[in-house]
mmCIF file of C-alpha atoms in Angstrom:
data_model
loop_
_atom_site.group_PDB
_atom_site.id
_atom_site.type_symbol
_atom_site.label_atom_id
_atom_site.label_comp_id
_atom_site.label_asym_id
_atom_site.label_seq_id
_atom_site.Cartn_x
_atom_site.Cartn_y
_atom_site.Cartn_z
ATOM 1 C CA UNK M 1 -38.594 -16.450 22.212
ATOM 2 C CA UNK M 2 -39.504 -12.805 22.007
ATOM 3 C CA UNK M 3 -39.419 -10.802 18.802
ATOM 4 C CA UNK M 4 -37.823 -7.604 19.700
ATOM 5 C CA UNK M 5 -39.509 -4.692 18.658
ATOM 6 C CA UNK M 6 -36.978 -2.249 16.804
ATOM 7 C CA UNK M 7 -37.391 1.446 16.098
ATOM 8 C CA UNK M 8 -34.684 2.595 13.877
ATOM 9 C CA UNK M 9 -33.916 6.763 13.548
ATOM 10 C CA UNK M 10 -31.136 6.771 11.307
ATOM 11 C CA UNK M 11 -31.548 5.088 7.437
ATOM 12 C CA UNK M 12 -28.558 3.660 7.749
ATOM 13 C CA UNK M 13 -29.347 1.641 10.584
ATOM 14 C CA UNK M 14 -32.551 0.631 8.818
ATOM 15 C CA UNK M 15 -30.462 -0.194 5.580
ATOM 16 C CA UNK M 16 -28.114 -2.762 7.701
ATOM 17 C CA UNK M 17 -30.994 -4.086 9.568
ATOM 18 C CA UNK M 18 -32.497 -5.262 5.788
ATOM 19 C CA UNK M 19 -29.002 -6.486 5.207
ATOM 20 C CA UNK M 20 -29.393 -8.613 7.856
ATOM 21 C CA UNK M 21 -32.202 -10.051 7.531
ATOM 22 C CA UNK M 22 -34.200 -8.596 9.967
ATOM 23 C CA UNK M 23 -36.208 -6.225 8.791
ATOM 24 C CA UNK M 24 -39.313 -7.914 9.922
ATOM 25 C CA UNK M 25 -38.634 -6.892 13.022
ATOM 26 C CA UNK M 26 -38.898 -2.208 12.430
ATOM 27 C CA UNK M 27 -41.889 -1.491 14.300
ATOM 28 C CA UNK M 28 -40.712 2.169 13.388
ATOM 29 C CA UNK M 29 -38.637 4.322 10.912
ATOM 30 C CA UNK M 30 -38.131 7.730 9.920
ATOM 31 C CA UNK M 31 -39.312 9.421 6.599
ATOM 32 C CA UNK M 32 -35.891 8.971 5.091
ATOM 33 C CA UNK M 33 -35.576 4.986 5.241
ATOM 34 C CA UNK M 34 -36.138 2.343 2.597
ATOM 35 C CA UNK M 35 -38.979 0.110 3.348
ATOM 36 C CA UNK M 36 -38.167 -3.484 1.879
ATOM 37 C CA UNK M 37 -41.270 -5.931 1.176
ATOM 38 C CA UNK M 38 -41.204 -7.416 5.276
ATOM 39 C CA UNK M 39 -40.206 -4.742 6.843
ATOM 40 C CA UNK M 40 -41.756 -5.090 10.072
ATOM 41 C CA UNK M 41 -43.987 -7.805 9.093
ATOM 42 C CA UNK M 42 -43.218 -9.991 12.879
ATOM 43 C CA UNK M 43 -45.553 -7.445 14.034
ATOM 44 C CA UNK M 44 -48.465 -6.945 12.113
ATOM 45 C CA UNK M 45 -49.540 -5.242 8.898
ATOM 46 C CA UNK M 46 -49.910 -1.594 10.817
ATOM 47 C CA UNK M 47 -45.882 -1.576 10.647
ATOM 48 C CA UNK M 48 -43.821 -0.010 10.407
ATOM 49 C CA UNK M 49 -44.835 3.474 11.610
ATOM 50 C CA UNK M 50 -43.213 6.580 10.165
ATOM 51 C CA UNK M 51 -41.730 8.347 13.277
ATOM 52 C CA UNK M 52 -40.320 11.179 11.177
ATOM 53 C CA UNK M 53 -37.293 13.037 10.197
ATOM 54 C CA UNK M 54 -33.843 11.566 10.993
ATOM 55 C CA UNK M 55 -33.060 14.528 12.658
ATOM 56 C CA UNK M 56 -36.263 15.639 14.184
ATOM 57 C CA UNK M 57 -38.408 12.500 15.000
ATOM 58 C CA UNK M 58 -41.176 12.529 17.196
ATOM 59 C CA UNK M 59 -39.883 11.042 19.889
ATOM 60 C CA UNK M 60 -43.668 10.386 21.780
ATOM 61 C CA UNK M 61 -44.654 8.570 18.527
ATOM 62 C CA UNK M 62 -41.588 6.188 19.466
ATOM 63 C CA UNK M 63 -42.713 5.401 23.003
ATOM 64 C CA UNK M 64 -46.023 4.786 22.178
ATOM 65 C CA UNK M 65 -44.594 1.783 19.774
ATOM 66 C CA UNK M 66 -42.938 0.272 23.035
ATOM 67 C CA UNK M 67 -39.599 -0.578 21.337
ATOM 68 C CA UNK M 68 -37.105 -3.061 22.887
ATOM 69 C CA UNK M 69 -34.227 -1.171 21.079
ATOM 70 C CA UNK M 70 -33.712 2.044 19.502
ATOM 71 C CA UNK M 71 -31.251 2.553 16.901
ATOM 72 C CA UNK M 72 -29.351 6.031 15.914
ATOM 73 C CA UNK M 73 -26.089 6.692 13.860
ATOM 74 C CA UNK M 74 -24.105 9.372 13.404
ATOM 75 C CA UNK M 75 -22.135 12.380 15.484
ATOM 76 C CA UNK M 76 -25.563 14.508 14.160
ATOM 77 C CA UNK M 77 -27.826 12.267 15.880
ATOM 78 C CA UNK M 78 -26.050 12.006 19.314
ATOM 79 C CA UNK M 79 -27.981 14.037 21.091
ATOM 80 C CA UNK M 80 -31.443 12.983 19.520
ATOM 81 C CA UNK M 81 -29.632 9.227 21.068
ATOM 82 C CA UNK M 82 -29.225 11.085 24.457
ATOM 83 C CA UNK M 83 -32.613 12.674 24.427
ATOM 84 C CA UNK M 84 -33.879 9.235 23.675
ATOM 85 C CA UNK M 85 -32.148 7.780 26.474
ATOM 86 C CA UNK M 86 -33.623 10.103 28.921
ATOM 87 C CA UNK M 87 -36.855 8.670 28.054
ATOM 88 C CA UNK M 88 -35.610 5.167 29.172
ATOM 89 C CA UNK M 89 -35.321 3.970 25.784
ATOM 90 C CA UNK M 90 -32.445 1.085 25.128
ATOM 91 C CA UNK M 91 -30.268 2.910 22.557
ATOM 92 C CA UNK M 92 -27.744 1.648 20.469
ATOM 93 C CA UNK M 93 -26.031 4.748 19.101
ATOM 94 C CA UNK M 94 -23.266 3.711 16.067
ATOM 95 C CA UNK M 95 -21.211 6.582 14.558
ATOM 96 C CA UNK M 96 -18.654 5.313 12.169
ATOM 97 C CA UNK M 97 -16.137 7.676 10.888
ATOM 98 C CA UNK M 98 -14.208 5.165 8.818
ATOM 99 C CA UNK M 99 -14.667 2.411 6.390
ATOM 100 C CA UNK M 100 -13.038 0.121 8.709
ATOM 101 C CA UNK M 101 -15.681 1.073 11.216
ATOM 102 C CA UNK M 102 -18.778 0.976 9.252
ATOM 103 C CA UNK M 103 -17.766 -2.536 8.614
ATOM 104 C CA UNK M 104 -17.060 -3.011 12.204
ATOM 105 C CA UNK M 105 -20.844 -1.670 12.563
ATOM 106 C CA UNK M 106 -22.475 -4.299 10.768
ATOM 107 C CA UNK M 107 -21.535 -7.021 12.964
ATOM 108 C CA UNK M 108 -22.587 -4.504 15.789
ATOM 109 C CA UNK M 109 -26.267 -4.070 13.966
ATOM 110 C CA UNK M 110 -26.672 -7.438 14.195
ATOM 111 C CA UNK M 111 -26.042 -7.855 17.780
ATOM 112 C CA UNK M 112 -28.189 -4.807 18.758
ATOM 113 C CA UNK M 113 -31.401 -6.545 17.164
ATOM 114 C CA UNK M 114 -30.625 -10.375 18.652
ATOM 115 C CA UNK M 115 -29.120 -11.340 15.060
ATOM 116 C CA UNK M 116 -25.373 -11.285 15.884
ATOM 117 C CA UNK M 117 -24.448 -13.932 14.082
ATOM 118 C CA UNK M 118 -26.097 -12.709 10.971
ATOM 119 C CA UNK M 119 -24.132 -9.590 11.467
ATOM 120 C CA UNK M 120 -21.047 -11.497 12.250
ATOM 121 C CA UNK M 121 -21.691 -13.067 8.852
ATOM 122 C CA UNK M 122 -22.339 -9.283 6.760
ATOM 123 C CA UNK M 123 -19.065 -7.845 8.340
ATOM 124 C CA UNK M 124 -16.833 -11.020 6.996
ATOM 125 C CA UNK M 125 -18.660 -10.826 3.494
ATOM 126 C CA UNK M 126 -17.784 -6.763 3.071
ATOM 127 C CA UNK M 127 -14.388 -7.528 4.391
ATOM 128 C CA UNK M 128 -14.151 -10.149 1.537
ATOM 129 C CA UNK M 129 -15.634 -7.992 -1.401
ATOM 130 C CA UNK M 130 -13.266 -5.219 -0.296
ATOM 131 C CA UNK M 131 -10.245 -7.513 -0.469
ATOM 132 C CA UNK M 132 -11.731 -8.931 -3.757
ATOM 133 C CA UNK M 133 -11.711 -4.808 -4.772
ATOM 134 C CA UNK M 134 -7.992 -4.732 -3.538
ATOM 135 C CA UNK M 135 -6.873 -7.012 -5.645
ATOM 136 C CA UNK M 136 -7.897 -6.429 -8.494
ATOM 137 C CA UNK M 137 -6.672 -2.633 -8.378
ATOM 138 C CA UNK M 138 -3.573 -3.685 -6.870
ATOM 139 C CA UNK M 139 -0.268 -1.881 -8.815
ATOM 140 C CA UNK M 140 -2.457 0.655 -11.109
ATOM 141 C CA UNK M 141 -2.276 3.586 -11.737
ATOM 142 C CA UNK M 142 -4.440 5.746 -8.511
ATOM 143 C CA UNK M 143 -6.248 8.805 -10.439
ATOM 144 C CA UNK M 144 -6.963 11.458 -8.324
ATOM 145 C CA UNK M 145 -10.366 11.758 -7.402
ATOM 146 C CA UNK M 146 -12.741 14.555 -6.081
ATOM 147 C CA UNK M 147 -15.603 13.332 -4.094
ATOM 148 C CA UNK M 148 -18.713 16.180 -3.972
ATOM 149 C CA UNK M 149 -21.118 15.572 -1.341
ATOM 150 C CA UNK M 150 -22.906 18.976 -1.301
ATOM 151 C CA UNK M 151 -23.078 21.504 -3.916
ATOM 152 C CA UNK M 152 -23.740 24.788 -2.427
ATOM 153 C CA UNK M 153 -21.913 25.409 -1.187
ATOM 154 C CA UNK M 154 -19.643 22.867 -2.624
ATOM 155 C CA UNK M 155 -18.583 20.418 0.279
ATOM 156 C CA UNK M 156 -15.599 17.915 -0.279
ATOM 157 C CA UNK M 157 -16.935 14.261 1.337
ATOM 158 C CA UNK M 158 -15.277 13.378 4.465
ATOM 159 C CA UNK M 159 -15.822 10.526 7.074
ATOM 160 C CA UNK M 160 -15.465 7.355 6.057
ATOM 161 C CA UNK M 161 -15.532 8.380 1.744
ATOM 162 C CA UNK M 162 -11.765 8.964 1.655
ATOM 163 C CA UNK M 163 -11.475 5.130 2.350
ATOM 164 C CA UNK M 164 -13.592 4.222 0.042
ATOM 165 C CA UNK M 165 -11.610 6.147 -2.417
ATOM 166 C CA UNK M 166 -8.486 4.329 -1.894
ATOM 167 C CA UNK M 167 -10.357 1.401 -1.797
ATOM 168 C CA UNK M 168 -11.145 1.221 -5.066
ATOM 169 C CA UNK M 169 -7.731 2.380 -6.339
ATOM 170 C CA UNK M 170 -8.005 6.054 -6.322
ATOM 171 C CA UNK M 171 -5.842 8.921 -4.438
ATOM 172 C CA UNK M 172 -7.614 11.324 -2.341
ATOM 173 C CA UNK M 173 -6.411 14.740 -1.520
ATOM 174 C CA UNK M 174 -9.572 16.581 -0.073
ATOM 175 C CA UNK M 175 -10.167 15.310 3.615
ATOM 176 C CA UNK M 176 -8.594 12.892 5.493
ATOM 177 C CA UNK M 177 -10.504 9.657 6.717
ATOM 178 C CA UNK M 178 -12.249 9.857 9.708
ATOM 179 C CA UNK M 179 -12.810 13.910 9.361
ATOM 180 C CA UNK M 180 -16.000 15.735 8.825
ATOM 181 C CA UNK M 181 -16.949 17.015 4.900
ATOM 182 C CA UNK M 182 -15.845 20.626 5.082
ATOM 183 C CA UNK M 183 -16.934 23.665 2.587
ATOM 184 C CA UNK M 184 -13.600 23.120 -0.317
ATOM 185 C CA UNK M 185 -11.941 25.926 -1.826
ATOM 186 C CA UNK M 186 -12.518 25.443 -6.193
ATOM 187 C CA UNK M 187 -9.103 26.360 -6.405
ATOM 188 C CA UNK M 188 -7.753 23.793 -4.157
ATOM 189 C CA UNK M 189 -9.592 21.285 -6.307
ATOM 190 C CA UNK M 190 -8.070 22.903 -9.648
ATOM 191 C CA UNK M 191 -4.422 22.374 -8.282
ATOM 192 C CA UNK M 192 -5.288 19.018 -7.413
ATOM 193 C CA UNK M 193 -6.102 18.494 -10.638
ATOM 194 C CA UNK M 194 -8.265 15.305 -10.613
ATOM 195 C CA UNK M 195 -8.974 12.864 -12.837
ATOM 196 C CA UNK M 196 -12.642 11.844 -11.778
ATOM 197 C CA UNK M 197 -15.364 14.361 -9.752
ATOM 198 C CA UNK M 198 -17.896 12.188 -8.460
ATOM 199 C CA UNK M 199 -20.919 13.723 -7.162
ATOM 200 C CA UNK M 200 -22.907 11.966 -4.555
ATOM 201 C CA UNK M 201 -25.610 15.162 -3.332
ATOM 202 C CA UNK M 202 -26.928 14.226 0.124
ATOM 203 C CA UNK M 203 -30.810 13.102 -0.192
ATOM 204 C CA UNK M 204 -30.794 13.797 -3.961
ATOM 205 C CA UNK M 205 -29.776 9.705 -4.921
ATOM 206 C CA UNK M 206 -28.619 10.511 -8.732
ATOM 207 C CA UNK M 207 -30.799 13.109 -9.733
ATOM 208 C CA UNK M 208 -28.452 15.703 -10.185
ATOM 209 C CA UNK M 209 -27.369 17.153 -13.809
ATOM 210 C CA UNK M 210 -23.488 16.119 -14.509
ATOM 211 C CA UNK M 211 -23.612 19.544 -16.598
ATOM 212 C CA UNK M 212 -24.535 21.981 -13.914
ATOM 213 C CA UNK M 213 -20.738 20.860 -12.270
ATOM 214 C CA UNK M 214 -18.828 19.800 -15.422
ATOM 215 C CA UNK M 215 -20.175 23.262 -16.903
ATOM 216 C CA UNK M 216 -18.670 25.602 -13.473
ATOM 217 C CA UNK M 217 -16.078 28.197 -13.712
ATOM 218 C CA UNK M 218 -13.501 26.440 -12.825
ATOM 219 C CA UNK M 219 -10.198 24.698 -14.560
ATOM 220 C CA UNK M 220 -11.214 21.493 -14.141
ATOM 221 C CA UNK M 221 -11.196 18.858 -16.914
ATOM 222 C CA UNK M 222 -12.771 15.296 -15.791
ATOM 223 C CA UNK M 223 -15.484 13.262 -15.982
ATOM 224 C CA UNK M 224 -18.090 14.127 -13.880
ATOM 225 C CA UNK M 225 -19.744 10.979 -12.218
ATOM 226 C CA UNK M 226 -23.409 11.444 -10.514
ATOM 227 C CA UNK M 227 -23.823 8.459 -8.525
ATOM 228 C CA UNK M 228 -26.951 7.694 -6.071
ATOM 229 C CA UNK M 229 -25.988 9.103 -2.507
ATOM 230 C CA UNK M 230 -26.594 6.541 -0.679
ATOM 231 C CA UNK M 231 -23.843 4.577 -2.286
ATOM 232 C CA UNK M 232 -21.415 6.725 -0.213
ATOM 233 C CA UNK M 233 -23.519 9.099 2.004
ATOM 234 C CA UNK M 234 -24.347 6.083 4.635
ATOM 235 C CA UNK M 235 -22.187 3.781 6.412
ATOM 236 C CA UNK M 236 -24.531 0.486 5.549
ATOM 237 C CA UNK M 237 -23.724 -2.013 3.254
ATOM 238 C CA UNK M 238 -24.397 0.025 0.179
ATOM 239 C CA UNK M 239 -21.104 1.668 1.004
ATOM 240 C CA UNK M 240 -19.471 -1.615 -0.114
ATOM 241 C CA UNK M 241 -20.960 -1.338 -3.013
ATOM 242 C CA UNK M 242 -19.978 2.475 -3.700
ATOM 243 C CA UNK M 243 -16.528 1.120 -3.397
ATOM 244 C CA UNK M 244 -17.450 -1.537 -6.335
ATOM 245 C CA UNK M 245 -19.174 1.361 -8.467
ATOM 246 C CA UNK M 246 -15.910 3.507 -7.832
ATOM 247 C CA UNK M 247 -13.394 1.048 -8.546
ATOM 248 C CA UNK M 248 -15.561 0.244 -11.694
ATOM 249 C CA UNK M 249 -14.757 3.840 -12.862
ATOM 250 C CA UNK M 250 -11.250 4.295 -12.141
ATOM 251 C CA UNK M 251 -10.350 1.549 -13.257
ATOM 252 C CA UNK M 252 -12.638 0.383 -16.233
ATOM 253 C CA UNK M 253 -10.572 -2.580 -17.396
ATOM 254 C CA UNK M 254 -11.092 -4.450 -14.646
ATOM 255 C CA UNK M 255 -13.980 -6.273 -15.757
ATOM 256 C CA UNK M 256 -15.480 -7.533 -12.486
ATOM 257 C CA UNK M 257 -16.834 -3.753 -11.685
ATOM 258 C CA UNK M 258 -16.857 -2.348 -15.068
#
């Protein structure tokens, strides 16, 4: 049986693949992906090749590693995927706009690299934690929450992070799931008066200071969570547990996620 070679442009796509178990099989990433120990060890120790940016790979680097399958995510990325398929490339192009879909994705992952089974198996176990989440926050109290993906200017998080609010037993009033992040008014966020800001800075993980939010202009008087991006920013698994971290916060006496 062949070992497909796999080129992955999109971290989150190279996140799921490692999820899967198949991480052996990246013959190329970008910049922006975590490597785990194997990756791309079915193919020899050169691998796996950095291609480049997520948005701007180089897209003769790919062809020269002969992939079987090229991976992209995201509405950003859909013309890098089209580009790629002018080339003759295979590409399997995910873009997620909801929780429900990300999940959805995972069993998709797996049956874009020849592991569907695997994938199969990842979308049933994030369906499970999430019920296990449900549960536990069933019938209390939902604090209203304010979910910061960008700071400047300051962006409220869209796509598939309103979900993952509720999820974990919050109330969201920013962006409805499924739309885009869009630019947020501070006022609009001081009449909403939430409970939690959680801060989530694309490409910045958690290295952001809680004080240069908490300490704004603004009438705003909550607890200001940093949390590492990629707990919300991506639709891979990590976004299941971003859910787990979140519910964790809002709801600290539930001791499974506190």
């Amino acid at each position: 049986m062949t070992v497909p070679r796999v080129v992955s442009l999109a971290p989150s796509a190279t996140a799921t693949v490692t999820a899967l178990g198949a991480a052996e099989l990246l013959v190329g990433v970008t910049h922006h992906c975590d490597r785990s120990a194997d990756i791309g060890s079915a193919h020899g120790e050169e691998f796996p090749v950095a291609v480049g940016g997520w948005l701007n790979p180089d897209l003769d680097r790919v062809a020269d590693l002969d992939p079987d399958v090229v991976l992209t995510s995201d509405g950003l990325q859909s013309d890098l995927a089209e580009d790629c398929r002018e080339r003759g490339f295979d590409v399997r192009h995910r873009a997620p706009a909801t929780l429900d879909e990300a999940v959805e994705t995972f069993a998709a992952r797996g049956a874009d690299v020849g592991r569907p089974a695997a994938g199969e198996r990842l979308a049933a176990d994030s369906r499970r934690r999430l019920d296990d989440v449900a549960s536990a926050v069933e019938s209390r109290p939902r604090p209203t929450v304010y979910c910061e993906e960008w700071s400047d200017p300051p962006m409220a998080a869209g796509n598939w992070v309103p979900d993952a609010v509720r999820a974990a037993g919050g109330r969201y009033p920013f962006v409805d799931p499924g739309e885009r992040s869009r630019e947020v008014d501070l006022a609009a966020v001081e009449r909403a008066d939430p409970d939690h800001v959680i801060v989530h800075v694309c490409g910045h993980g958690d290295r952001v200071d809680p004080e240069t939010i908490a300490s704004r202009n603004w009438a705003v008087d909550a607890p200001v969570h940093v949390i590492d991006d990629s707990l919300l920013n991506q639709p891979s698994p990590a976004l299941i547990d971003g859910v787990e971290r979140l519910a964790g916060l809002f709801h600290p006496e539930t001791e499974t996620y506190s």
